Short mmCIF file of C-alpha atoms in Angstrom, two decimals:
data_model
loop_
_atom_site.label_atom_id
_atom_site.label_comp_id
_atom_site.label_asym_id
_atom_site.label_seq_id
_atom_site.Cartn_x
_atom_site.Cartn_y
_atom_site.Cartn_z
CA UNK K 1438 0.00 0.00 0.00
CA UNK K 1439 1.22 3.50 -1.10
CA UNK K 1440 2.46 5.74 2.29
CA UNK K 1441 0.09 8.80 2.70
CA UNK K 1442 1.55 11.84 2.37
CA UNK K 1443 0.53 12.91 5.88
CA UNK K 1444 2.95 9.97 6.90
CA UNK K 1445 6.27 12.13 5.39
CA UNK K 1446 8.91 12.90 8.13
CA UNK K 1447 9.81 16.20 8.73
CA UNK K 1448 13.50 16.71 9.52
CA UNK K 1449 13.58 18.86 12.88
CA UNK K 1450 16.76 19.83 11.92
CA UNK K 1451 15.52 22.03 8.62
CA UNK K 1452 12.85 23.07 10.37
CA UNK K 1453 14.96 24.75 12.82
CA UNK K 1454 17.04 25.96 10.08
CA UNK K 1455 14.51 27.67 8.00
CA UNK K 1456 13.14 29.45 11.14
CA UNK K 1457 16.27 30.46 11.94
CA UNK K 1458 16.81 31.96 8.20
CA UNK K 1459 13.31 33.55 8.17
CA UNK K 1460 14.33 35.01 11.79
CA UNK K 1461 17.90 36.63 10.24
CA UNK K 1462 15.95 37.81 6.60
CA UNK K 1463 13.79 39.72 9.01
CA UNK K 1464 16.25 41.50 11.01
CA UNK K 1465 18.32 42.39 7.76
CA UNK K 1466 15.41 44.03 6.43
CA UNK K 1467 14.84 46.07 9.64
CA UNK K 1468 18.30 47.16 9.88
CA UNK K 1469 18.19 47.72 6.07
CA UNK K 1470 15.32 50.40 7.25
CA UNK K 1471 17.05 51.78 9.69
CA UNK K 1472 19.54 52.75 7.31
CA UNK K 1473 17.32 53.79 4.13
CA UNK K 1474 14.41 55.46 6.03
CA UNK K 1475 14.56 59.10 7.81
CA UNK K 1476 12.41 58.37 10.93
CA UNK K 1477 11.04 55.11 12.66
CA UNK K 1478 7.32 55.23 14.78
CA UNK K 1479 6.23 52.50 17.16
CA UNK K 1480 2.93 52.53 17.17
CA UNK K 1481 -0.06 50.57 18.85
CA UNK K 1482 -3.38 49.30 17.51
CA UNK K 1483 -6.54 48.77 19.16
CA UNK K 1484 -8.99 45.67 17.43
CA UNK K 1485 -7.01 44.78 14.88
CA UNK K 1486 -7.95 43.72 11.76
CA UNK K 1487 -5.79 42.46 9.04
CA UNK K 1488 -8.23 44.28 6.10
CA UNK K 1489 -7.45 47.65 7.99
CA UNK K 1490 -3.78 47.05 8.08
CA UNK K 1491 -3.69 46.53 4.22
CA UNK K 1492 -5.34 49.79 3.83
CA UNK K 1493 -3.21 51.75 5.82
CA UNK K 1494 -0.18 49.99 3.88
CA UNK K 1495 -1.83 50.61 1.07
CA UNK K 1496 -1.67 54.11 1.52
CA UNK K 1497 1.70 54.65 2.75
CA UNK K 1498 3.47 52.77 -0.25
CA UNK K 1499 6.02 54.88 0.64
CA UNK K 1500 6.95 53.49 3.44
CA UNK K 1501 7.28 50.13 5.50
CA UNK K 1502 5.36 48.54 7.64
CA UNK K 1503 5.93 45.55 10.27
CA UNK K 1504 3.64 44.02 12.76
CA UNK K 1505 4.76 40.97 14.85
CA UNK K 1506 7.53 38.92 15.72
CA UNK K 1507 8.66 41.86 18.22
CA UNK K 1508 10.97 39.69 20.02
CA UNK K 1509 13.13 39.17 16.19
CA UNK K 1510 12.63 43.14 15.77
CA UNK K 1511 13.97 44.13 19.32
CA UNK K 1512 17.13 41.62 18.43
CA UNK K 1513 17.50 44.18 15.39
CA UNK K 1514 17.58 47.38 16.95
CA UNK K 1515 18.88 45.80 20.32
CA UNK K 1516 17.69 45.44 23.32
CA UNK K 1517 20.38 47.38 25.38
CA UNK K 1518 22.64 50.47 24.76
CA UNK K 1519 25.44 47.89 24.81
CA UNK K 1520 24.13 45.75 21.62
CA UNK K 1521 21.50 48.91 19.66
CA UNK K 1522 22.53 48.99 15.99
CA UNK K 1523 22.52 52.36 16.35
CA UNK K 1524 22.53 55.06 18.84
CA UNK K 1525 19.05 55.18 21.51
CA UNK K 1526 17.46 52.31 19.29
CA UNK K 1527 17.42 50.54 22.72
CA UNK K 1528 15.07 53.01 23.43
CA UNK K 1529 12.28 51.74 20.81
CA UNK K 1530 12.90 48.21 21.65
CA UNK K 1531 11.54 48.93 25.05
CA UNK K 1532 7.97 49.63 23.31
CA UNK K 1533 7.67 46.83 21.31
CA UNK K 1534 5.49 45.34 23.62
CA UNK K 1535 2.16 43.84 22.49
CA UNK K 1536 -0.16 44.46 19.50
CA UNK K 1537 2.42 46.95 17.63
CA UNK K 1538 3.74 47.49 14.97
CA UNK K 1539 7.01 49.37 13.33
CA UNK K 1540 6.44 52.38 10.38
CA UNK K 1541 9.93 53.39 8.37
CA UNK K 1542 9.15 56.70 6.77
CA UNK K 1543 10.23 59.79 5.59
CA UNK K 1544 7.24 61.60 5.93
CA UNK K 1545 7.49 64.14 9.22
CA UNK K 1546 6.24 63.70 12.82
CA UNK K 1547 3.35 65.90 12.04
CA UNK K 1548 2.39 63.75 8.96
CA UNK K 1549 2.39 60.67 10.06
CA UNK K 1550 0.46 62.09 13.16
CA UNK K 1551 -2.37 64.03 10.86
CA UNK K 1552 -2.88 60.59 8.99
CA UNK K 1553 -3.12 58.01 12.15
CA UNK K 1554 -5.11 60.64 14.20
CA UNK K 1555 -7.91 60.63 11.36
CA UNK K 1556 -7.72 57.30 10.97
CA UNK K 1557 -10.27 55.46 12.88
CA UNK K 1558 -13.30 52.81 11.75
CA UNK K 1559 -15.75 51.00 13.30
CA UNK K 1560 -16.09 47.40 12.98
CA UNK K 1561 -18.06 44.46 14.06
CA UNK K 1562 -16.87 43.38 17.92
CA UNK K 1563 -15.37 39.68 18.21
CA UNK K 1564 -15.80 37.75 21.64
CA UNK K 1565 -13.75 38.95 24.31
CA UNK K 1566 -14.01 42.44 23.25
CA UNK K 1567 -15.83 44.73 26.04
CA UNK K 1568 -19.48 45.99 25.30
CA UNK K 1569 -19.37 49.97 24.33
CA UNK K 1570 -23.38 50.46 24.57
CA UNK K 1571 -26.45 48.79 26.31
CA UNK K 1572 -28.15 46.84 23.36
CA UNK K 1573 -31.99 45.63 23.74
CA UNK K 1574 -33.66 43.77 21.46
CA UNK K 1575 -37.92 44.60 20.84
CA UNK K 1576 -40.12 41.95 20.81
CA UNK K 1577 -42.22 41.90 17.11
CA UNK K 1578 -41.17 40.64 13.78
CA UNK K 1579 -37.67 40.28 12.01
CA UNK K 1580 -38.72 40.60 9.00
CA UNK K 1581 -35.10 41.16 7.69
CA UNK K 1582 -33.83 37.56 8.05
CA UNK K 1583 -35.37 34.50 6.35
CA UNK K 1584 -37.47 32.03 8.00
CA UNK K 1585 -34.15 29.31 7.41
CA UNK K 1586 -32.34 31.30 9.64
CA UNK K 1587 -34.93 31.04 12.57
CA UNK K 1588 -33.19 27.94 14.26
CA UNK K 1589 -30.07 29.55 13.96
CA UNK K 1590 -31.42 32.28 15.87
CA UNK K 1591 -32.43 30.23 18.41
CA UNK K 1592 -29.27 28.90 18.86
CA UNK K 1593 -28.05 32.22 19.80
CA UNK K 1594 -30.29 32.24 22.48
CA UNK K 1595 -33.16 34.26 20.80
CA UNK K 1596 -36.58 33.72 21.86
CA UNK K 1597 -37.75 33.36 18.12
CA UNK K 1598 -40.61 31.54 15.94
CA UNK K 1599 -42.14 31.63 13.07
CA UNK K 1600 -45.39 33.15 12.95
CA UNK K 1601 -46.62 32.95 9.31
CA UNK K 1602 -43.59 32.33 7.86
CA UNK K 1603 -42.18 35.64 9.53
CA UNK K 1604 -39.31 34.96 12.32
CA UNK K 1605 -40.53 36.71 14.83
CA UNK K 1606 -38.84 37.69 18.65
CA UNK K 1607 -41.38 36.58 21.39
CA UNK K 1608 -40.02 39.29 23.84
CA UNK K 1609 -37.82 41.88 24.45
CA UNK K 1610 -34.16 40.64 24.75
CA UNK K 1611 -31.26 41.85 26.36
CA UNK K 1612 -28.22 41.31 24.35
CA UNK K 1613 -25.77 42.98 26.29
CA UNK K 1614 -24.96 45.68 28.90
CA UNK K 1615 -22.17 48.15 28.28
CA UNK K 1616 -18.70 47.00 29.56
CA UNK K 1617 -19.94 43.47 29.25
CA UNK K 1618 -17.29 41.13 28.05
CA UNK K 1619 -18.65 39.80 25.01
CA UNK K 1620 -19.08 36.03 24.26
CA UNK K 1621 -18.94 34.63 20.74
CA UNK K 1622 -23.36 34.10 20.62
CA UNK K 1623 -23.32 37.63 21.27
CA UNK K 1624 -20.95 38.99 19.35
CA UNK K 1625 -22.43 36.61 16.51
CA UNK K 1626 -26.17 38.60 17.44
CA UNK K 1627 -24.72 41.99 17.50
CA UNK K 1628 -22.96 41.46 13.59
CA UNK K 1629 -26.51 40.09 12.46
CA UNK K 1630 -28.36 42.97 13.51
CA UNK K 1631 -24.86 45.10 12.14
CA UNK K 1632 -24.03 46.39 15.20
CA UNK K 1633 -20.52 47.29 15.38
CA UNK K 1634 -19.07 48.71 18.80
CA UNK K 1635 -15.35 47.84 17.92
CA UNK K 1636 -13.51 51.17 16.78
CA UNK K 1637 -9.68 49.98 15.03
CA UNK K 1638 -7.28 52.85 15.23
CA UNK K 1639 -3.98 53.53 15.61
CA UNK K 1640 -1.44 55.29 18.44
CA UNK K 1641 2.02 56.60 17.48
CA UNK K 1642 3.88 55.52 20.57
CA UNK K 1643 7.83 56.73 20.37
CA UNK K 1644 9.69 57.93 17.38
CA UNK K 1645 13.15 58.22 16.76
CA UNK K 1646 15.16 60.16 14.06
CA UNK K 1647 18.09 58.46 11.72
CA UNK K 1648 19.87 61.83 11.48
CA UNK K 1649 20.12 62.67 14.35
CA UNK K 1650 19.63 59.09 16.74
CA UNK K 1651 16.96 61.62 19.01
CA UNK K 1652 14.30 59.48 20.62
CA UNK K 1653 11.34 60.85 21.64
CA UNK K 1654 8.56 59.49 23.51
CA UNK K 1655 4.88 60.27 22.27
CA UNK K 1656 2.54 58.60 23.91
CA UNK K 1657 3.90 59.57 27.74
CA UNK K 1658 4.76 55.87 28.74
CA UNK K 1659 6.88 55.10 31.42
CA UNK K 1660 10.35 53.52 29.95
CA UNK K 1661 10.42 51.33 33.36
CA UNK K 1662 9.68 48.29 31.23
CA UNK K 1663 12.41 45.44 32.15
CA UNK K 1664 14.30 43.85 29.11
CA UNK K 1665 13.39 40.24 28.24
CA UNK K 1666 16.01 37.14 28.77
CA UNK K 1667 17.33 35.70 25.62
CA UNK K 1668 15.36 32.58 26.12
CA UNK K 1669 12.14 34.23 26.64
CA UNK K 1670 9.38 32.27 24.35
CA UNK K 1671 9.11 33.65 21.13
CA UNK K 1672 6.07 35.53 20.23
CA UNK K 1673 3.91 34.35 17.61
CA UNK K 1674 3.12 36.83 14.24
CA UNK K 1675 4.27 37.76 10.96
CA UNK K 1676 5.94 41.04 10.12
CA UNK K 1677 3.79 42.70 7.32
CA UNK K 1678 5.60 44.70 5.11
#
């Protein structure tokens, strides 16, 4: 009998390897950025979402963009005045904390803070993601969803039937209060009824200047933040360029 394919060995050995290659292509191209580009921001981003992302990258073409692996990036700038690959880059390491990401640009401070200021969406909230609003459901018909989707609703936890065909909510229903921490049912009700209450934008964080090596900190964080050990577990992400 032929072997399935889901039977092939996979040397541990090249698998190490290739990680360790994708690790070292990523911290050339940082410290290729550091040279090339005039200033580097840090910046933070609340509810992510990878559709955003490509539209902000889409309109800063001009620039370069990484989000993840912050553990590989602060290995490229350096964790510690002693080992920066260049002067106060152990600075911006210290921020790289979290859902961030790194911007290489030559646009000015007050650019890149005019675009990122203004740019802010609303999107659907995902489970886990705190309740902005009290939401209430009236009792009466729903006459914008089929009558296939009834036992769906159910499943949610809506008091529904079908009344002539029509789904229909049997009583008022409380979906969620505000600050709630939303589970996946509701979250799943709220984006039926399109509902969003998660706003994605962005924070510019720290910046620092390839001229001159000046660091500056914009968002008025402590730098009390204690540098990792070497064999800390590596975070999980891809850098998006």
């Amino acid at each position: 009998m032929p072997k399935s394919k889901r039977d092939k060995k996979i040397s541990l050995t090249k698998t190490t390897k290739k990680g360790l290659e994708s690790k070292q292509k990523l911290i050339e191209e940082l410290r290729k950025c550091v040279d090339t580009y005039r200033h580097l921001f840090i910046f933070s981003v609340a509810n992510v979402r990878n559709n955003k992302l490509k539209d902000i990258r889409t309109a800063w073409k001009h620039s370069r963009f990484f989000f993840g692996k912050n553990k590989v990036m602060m290995v490229a700038l350096g964790k510690r005045e002693t080992d920066e690959y260049k002067d106060n880059l152990h600075k911006i390491s210290k921020h790289l904390r979290g859902e961030v990401g790194v911007l290489f640009t030559n646009k000015t401070k007050d650019d890149v803070h005019e675009f990122f200021s203004n740019f802010k969406e609303m999107d659907y909230a995902r489970a886990g993601n705190q309740a902005q609003m009290d939401i209430t459901l009236d009792e009466g018909p729903l006459e914008q969803f089929p009558h296939s989707m009834e036992p769906q609703l159910r499943q949610l936890g809506l008091p529904t039937a079908l009344k002539k065909g029509v789904v229909t909510l049997l009583k008022d229903h409380e979906v969620c209060k505000e600050g709630d921490t939303l589970t996946p049912e509701q979250a799943r009700i709220l984006k039926l009824f399109g509902t969003e209450m998660a706003e994605f934008k962005v924070q510019i964080k720290c910046m620092w200047n390839s001229e001159t090596g000046e660091f500056q900190n914009l968002a008025g964080e402590e730098e009390s933040m204690q540098d990792d050990d070497d064999d800390d577990e590596e975070e999980d992400g891809d850098d998006a360029e």
